[in-house]
Amino acid sequence: PPGRKVLIVYAHQEPKSLNGSLKRVAVEELSKQGCSVTVSDLYAMQFEPRATRNDIVGCLHNSEEFNYGVETWEAYKRGGLSSDLIEEQKKVQEADLLIFQFPLYWFSMPAIMKGWMDRVLVQGFAHEFPNCYDSGLLKNKLALFSFTTGGSREMYAKGGISGDIRYLLWPMQHGIMHFCGVKVLAPHICFAPEYVSEEKRKEMLTAWAQRLKTLWKEEPINCSPEWYFK
Amino acid sequence: PPGRKVLIVYAHQEPKSLNGSLKRVAVEELSKQGCSVTVSDLYAMQFEPRATRNDIVGCLHNSEEFNYGVETWEAYKRGGLSSDLIEEQKKVQEADLLIFQFPLYWFSMPAIMKGWMDRVLVQGFAHEFPNCYDSGLLKNKLALFSFTTGGSREMYAKGGISGDIRYLLWPMQHGIMHFCGVKVLAPHICFAPEYVSEEKRKEMLTAWAQRLKTLWKEEPINCSPEWYFK
């Protein structure tokens, strides 16, 4: 709906890829609805995935023994995080919905996107004990993981060799998003696009555009072990 | 035992951290046993986590549309991967045991270590359909995930707020190591070391050294959904 803000965090090297097209479709469809859409194109930005001392501007809280979690928390409170992190945090703060668009790498997100999680969602900004899970600091936001796989739907079925695809969603959806208080919409998964026809791939794009039309009416999943492992 | 080769892939910024000490203890204890131990100290190496075109030396297989999986597979076959990857692959090839030592970041490994997985374990080297899972190309090797957590043992208990710690091991142990044919030893987990006494932390180091003494007699876990989710 008009006025809603969406941040798409996108991790693919090739604009012509299916991931690139899925991202474009989302920008188009959501813009058409009157949403304001921002994209963090991680490879194009050459986003830094490594969590290092460079993320803190100025002096350290404890220069004797570097603790990344403590240092970024302290730096956040005094406005001393590096500018790339402050910029990403602003985008997150403004967004009603976060869409993560990526190819599945090793049952998870690519390292460049994991680095976005590691570095952007710092304590003080995204969570701060006891404000985690349902009372996480990013509550009232939604997240959606949209990704492509190498393996087929059959491999990722419950009895399949790679196990139920929901098993691998636990760390991303529960461990990260739910921890920060974000409510999670059902994932959007395109299975094995490299092994289907061009026509099938077009259908995948259409299906995504279709889903986006009624996305704002969707209820979040029940982010508990039952959803993942039952 | 004498002659066994171990690769420790280590991801912590601070040598004085508990992770740094756990790494040192492993080097010492395994060396004492007569093993030859190599360490990939990822932060010290400034290891690149991003999967990009830079990983391929020379011309691309398909320069019209960049596909990282295809390009690194092709590059591997013609010896055209970047030198940092070739070096890591040599270390893996020679190792009988891989130990991954890291602090848990967001229910998973830090991005710098995820990048090691994404970039080093390329098709052709670590797996090549149908050689995956039990017939993966790195069979006859062992792996062990050794990590520290922020959350307590209670939070990571079966009914705990963060769910059974085994849930988050699935992508790392099954999705990566088992996929490559590597057998997985039980994880070694130090819960919430930041919130315990110095003495307790020393006990953690002693317990790790103790376990390493009989490590080679351990049986791998049964890396199936039952181990993780029952």
PDB file of N, CA and C in Angstrom, chain B residues 83-135:
ATOM      1  N   SER B  83      44.939 -17.891  -6.423  1.00  0.00           N
ATOM      2  CA  SER B  83      45.957 -18.609  -5.652  1.00  0.00           C
ATOM      3  C   SER B  83      45.547 -18.839  -4.196  1.00  0.00           C
ATOM      4  N   ASP B  84      44.781 -17.909  -3.603  1.00  0.00           N
ATOM      5  CA  ASP B  84      44.383 -18.124  -2.206  1.00  0.00           C
ATOM      6  C   ASP B  84      43.483 -19.351  -2.080  1.00  0.00           C
ATOM      7  N   LEU B  85      42.660 -19.598  -3.089  1.00  0.00           N
ATOM      8  CA  LEU B  85      41.781 -20.768  -3.050  1.00  0.00           C
ATOM      9  C   LEU B  85      42.569 -22.056  -3.266  1.00  0.00           C
ATOM     10  N   ILE B  86      43.503 -22.019  -4.198  1.00  0.00           N
ATOM     11  CA  ILE B  86      44.329 -23.208  -4.457  1.00  0.00           C
ATOM     12  C   ILE B  86      45.094 -23.599  -3.191  1.00  0.00           C
ATOM     13  N   GLU B  87      45.575 -22.595  -2.485  1.00  0.00           N
ATOM     14  CA  GLU B  87      46.325 -22.857  -1.262  1.00  0.00           C
ATOM     15  C   GLU B  87      45.433 -23.498  -0.191  1.00  0.00           C
ATOM     16  N   GLU B  88      44.244 -22.964  -0.008  1.00  0.00           N
ATOM     17  CA  GLU B  88      43.336 -23.544   0.986  1.00  0.00           C
ATOM     18  C   GLU B  88      42.933 -24.961   0.589  1.00  0.00           C
ATOM     19  N   GLN B  89      42.701 -25.180  -0.681  1.00  0.00           N
ATOM     20  CA  GLN B  89      42.315 -26.521  -1.138  1.00  0.00           C
ATOM     21  C   GLN B  89      43.428 -27.530  -0.891  1.00  0.00           C
ATOM     22  N   LYS B  90      44.677 -27.098  -1.066  1.00  0.00           N
ATOM     23  CA  LYS B  90      45.810 -28.000  -0.777  1.00  0.00           C
ATOM     24  C   LYS B  90      45.799 -28.404   0.688  1.00  0.00           C
ATOM     25  N   LYS B  91      45.580 -27.423   1.560  1.00  0.00           N
ATOM     26  CA  LYS B  91      45.539 -27.724   3.000  1.00  0.00           C
ATOM     27  C   LYS B  91      44.416 -28.714   3.311  1.00  0.00           C
ATOM     28  N   VAL B  92      43.254 -28.511   2.700  1.00  0.00           N
ATOM     29  CA  VAL B  92      42.123 -29.418   2.935  1.00  0.00           C
ATOM     30  C   VAL B  92      42.464 -30.812   2.413  1.00  0.00           C
ATOM     31  N   GLN B  93      43.023 -30.864   1.219  1.00  0.00           N
ATOM     32  CA  GLN B  93      43.344 -32.142   0.594  1.00  0.00           C
ATOM     33  C   GLN B  93      44.261 -32.979   1.471  1.00  0.00           C
ATOM     34  N   GLU B  94      45.222 -32.317   2.086  1.00  0.00           N
ATOM     35  CA  GLU B  94      46.213 -33.046   2.896  1.00  0.00           C
ATOM     36  C   GLU B  94      45.699 -33.442   4.271  1.00  0.00           C
ATOM     37  N   ALA B  95      44.652 -32.768   4.730  1.00  0.00           N
ATOM     38  CA  ALA B  95      44.222 -32.950   6.121  1.00  0.00           C
ATOM     39  C   ALA B  95      43.417 -34.231   6.321  1.00  0.00           C
ATOM     40  N   ASP B  96      43.642 -34.872   7.467  1.00  0.00           N
ATOM     41  CA  ASP B  96      42.778 -35.970   7.898  1.00  0.00           C
ATOM     42  C   ASP B  96      41.602 -35.435   8.705  1.00  0.00           C
ATOM     43  N   LEU B  97      41.837 -34.325   9.371  1.00  0.00           N
ATOM     44  CA  LEU B  97      40.829 -33.737  10.258  1.00  0.00           C
ATOM     45  C   LEU B  97      40.783 -32.225  10.064  1.00  0.00           C
ATOM     46  N   LEU B  98      39.568 -31.700   9.927  1.00  0.00           N
ATOM     47  CA  LEU B  98      39.358 -30.257   9.852  1.00  0.00           C
ATOM     48  C   LEU B  98      38.682 -29.809  11.148  1.00  0.00           C
ATOM     49  N   ILE B  99      39.284 -28.852  11.834  1.00  0.00           N
ATOM     50  CA  ILE B  99      38.646 -28.280  13.021  1.00  0.00           C
ATOM     51  C   ILE B  99      38.265 -26.836  12.693  1.00  0.00           C
ATOM     52  N   PHE B 100      37.003 -26.506  12.910  1.00  0.00           N
ATOM     53  CA  PHE B 100      36.542 -25.137  12.707  1.00  0.00           C
ATOM     54  C   PHE B 100      36.351 -24.496  14.075  1.00  0.00           C
ATOM     55  N   GLN B 101      37.132 -23.453  14.346  1.00  0.00           N
ATOM     56  CA  GLN B 101      37.106 -22.794  15.653  1.00  0.00           C
ATOM     57  C   GLN B 101      36.602 -21.362  15.496  1.00  0.00           C
ATOM     58  N   PHE B 102      35.485 -21.041  16.129  1.00  0.00           N
ATOM     59  CA  PHE B 102      34.866 -19.728  15.918  1.00  0.00           C
ATOM     60  C   PHE B 102      33.864 -19.398  17.019  1.00  0.00           C
ATOM     61  N   PRO B 103      33.545 -18.120  17.146  1.00  0.00           N
ATOM     62  CA  PRO B 103      32.425 -17.709  18.003  1.00  0.00           C
ATOM     63  C   PRO B 103      31.151 -17.782  17.157  1.00  0.00           C
ATOM     64  N   LEU B 104      30.081 -18.301  17.727  1.00  0.00           N
ATOM     65  CA  LEU B 104      28.817 -18.365  16.995  1.00  0.00           C
ATOM     66  C   LEU B 104      28.317 -16.944  16.747  1.00  0.00           C
ATOM     67  N   TYR B 105      28.061 -16.615  15.485  1.00  0.00           N
ATOM     68  CA  TYR B 105      27.462 -15.331  15.117  1.00  0.00           C
ATOM     69  C   TYR B 105      26.105 -15.629  14.502  1.00  0.00           C
ATOM     70  N   TRP B 106      25.046 -15.186  15.113  1.00  0.00           N
ATOM     71  CA  TRP B 106      23.729 -15.356  14.501  1.00  0.00           C
ATOM     72  C   TRP B 106      23.430 -16.800  14.110  1.00  0.00           C
ATOM     73  N   PHE B 107      23.559 -17.711  15.087  1.00  0.00           N
ATOM     74  CA  PHE B 107      23.187 -19.122  14.884  1.00  0.00           C
ATOM     75  C   PHE B 107      24.023 -19.790  13.795  1.00  0.00           C
ATOM     76  N   SER B 108      25.208 -19.255  13.512  1.00  0.00           N
ATOM     77  CA  SER B 108      26.013 -19.813  12.424  1.00  0.00           C
ATOM     78  C   SER B 108      27.455 -19.364  12.591  1.00  0.00           C
ATOM     79  N   MET B 109      28.258 -19.588  11.571  1.00  0.00           N
ATOM     80  CA  MET B 109      29.654 -19.160  11.657  1.00  0.00           C
ATOM     81  C   MET B 109      29.772 -17.701  11.199  1.00  0.00           C
ATOM     82  N   PRO B 110      30.838 -16.995  11.614  1.00  0.00           N
ATOM     83  CA  PRO B 110      31.045 -15.632  11.131  1.00  0.00           C
ATOM     84  C   PRO B 110      31.180 -15.611   9.601  1.00  0.00           C
ATOM     85  N   ALA B 111      30.797 -14.489   9.003  1.00  0.00           N
ATOM     86  CA  ALA B 111      30.801 -14.385   7.541  1.00  0.00           C
ATOM     87  C   ALA B 111      32.160 -14.750   6.937  1.00  0.00           C
ATOM     88  N   ILE B 112      33.246 -14.405   7.604  1.00  0.00           N
ATOM     89  CA  ILE B 112      34.564 -14.679   7.036  1.00  0.00           C
ATOM     90  C   ILE B 112      34.772 -16.187   6.883  1.00  0.00           C
ATOM     91  N   MET B 113      34.214 -16.978   7.808  1.00  0.00           N
ATOM     92  CA  MET B 113      34.334 -18.423   7.693  1.00  0.00           C
ATOM     93  C   MET B 113      33.318 -18.986   6.699  1.00  0.00           C
ATOM     94  N   LYS B 114      32.136 -18.377   6.642  1.00  0.00           N
ATOM     95  CA  LYS B 114      31.170 -18.812   5.622  1.00  0.00           C
ATOM     96  C   LYS B 114      31.774 -18.596   4.229  1.00  0.00           C
ATOM     97  N   GLY B 115      32.513 -17.489   4.091  1.00  0.00           N
ATOM     98  CA  GLY B 115      33.165 -17.227   2.814  1.00  0.00           C
ATOM     99  C   GLY B 115      34.211 -18.285   2.475  1.00  0.00           C
ATOM    100  N   TRP B 116      34.873 -18.801   3.489  1.00  0.00           N
ATOM    101  CA  TRP B 116      35.832 -19.890   3.268  1.00  0.00           C
ATOM    102  C   TRP B 116      35.087 -21.105   2.692  1.00  0.00           C
ATOM    103  N   MET B 117      33.949 -21.430   3.271  1.00  0.00           N
ATOM    104  CA  MET B 117      33.144 -22.546   2.764  1.00  0.00           C
ATOM    105  C   MET B 117      32.680 -22.274   1.331  1.00  0.00           C
ATOM    106  N   ASP B 118      32.115 -21.080   1.117  1.00  0.00           N
ATOM    107  CA  ASP B 118      31.559 -20.724  -0.195  1.00  0.00           C
ATOM    108  C   ASP B 118      32.617 -20.806  -1.297  1.00  0.00           C
ATOM    109  N   ARG B 119      33.846 -20.385  -0.981  1.00  0.00           N
ATOM    110  CA  ARG B 119      34.860 -20.208  -2.015  1.00  0.00           C
ATOM    111  C   ARG B 119      35.812 -21.396  -2.153  1.00  0.00           C
ATOM    112  N   VAL B 120      36.077 -22.095  -1.055  1.00  0.00           N
ATOM    113  CA  VAL B 120      37.082 -23.173  -1.105  1.00  0.00           C
ATOM    114  C   VAL B 120      36.462 -24.502  -1.569  1.00  0.00           C
ATOM    115  N   LEU B 121      35.246 -24.768  -1.120  1.00  0.00           N
ATOM    116  CA  LEU B 121      34.659 -26.095  -1.362  1.00  0.00           C
ATOM    117  C   LEU B 121      33.924 -26.143  -2.708  1.00  0.00           C
ATOM    118  N   VAL B 122      34.643 -25.846  -3.775  1.00  0.00           N
ATOM    119  CA  VAL B 122      34.001 -25.734  -5.085  1.00  0.00           C
ATOM    120  C   VAL B 122      33.713 -27.113  -5.689  1.00  0.00           C
ATOM    121  N   GLN B 123      32.761 -27.096  -6.584  1.00  0.00           N
ATOM    122  CA  GLN B 123      32.406 -28.300  -7.326  1.00  0.00           C
ATOM    123  C   GLN B 123      33.639 -28.774  -8.114  1.00  0.00           C
ATOM    124  N   GLY B 124      33.837 -30.078  -8.142  1.00  0.00           N
ATOM    125  CA  GLY B 124      35.020 -30.633  -8.796  1.00  0.00           C
ATOM    126  C   GLY B 124      36.068 -30.975  -7.746  1.00  0.00           C
ATOM    127  N   PHE B 125      36.182 -30.102  -6.750  1.00  0.00           N
ATOM    128  CA  PHE B 125      37.133 -30.336  -5.666  1.00  0.00           C
ATOM    129  C   PHE B 125      36.482 -31.086  -4.502  1.00  0.00           C
ATOM    130  N   ALA B 126      35.357 -30.569  -4.009  1.00  0.00           N
ATOM    131  CA  ALA B 126      34.764 -31.109  -2.777  1.00  0.00           C
ATOM    132  C   ALA B 126      33.566 -32.018  -3.055  1.00  0.00           C
ATOM    133  N   HIS B 127      32.968 -31.849  -4.225  1.00  0.00           N
ATOM    134  CA  HIS B 127      31.779 -32.627  -4.586  1.00  0.00           C
ATOM    135  C   HIS B 127      31.619 -32.503  -6.089  1.00  0.00           C
ATOM    136  N   GLU B 128      30.922 -33.429  -6.673  1.00  0.00           N
ATOM    137  CA  GLU B 128      30.640 -33.341  -8.108  1.00  0.00           C
ATOM    138  C   GLU B 128      29.565 -34.371  -8.384  1.00  0.00           C
ATOM    139  N   PHE B 129      28.367 -33.905  -8.638  1.00  0.00           N
ATOM    140  CA  PHE B 129      27.230 -34.798  -8.764  1.00  0.00           C
ATOM    141  C   PHE B 129      27.582 -36.003  -9.630  1.00  0.00           C
ATOM    142  N   PRO B 130      27.264 -37.246  -9.250  1.00  0.00           N
ATOM    143  CA  PRO B 130      26.521 -37.643  -8.052  1.00  0.00           C
ATOM    144  C   PRO B 130      27.398 -37.860  -6.814  1.00  0.00           C
ATOM    145  N   ASN B 131      28.619 -37.401  -6.841  1.00  0.00           N
ATOM    146  CA  ASN B 131      29.471 -37.584  -5.662  1.00  0.00           C
ATOM    147  C   ASN B 131      29.219 -36.532  -4.599  1.00  0.00           C
ATOM    148  N   CYS B 132      28.130 -36.747  -3.861  1.00  0.00           N
ATOM    149  CA  CYS B 132      27.845 -35.866  -2.739  1.00  0.00           C
ATOM    150  C   CYS B 132      27.327 -36.716  -1.586  1.00  0.00           C
ATOM    151  N   TYR B 133      27.221 -36.099  -0.430  1.00  0.00           N
ATOM    152  CA  TYR B 133      26.896 -36.817   0.807  1.00  0.00           C
ATOM    153  C   TYR B 133      27.855 -38.008   0.973  1.00  0.00           C
ATOM    154  N   ASP B 134      27.383 -39.212   1.238  1.00  0.00           N
ATOM    155  CA  ASP B 134      28.321 -40.286   1.610  1.00  0.00           C
ATOM    156  C   ASP B 134      29.426 -40.515   0.577  1.00  0.00           C
ATOM    157  N   SER B 135      29.185 -40.136  -0.661  1.00  0.00           N
ATOM    158  CA  SER B 135      30.229 -40.335  -1.674  1.00  0.00           C
ATOM    159  C   SER B 135      30.866 -39.007  -2.097  1.00  0.00           C
TER     160      SER B 135
END
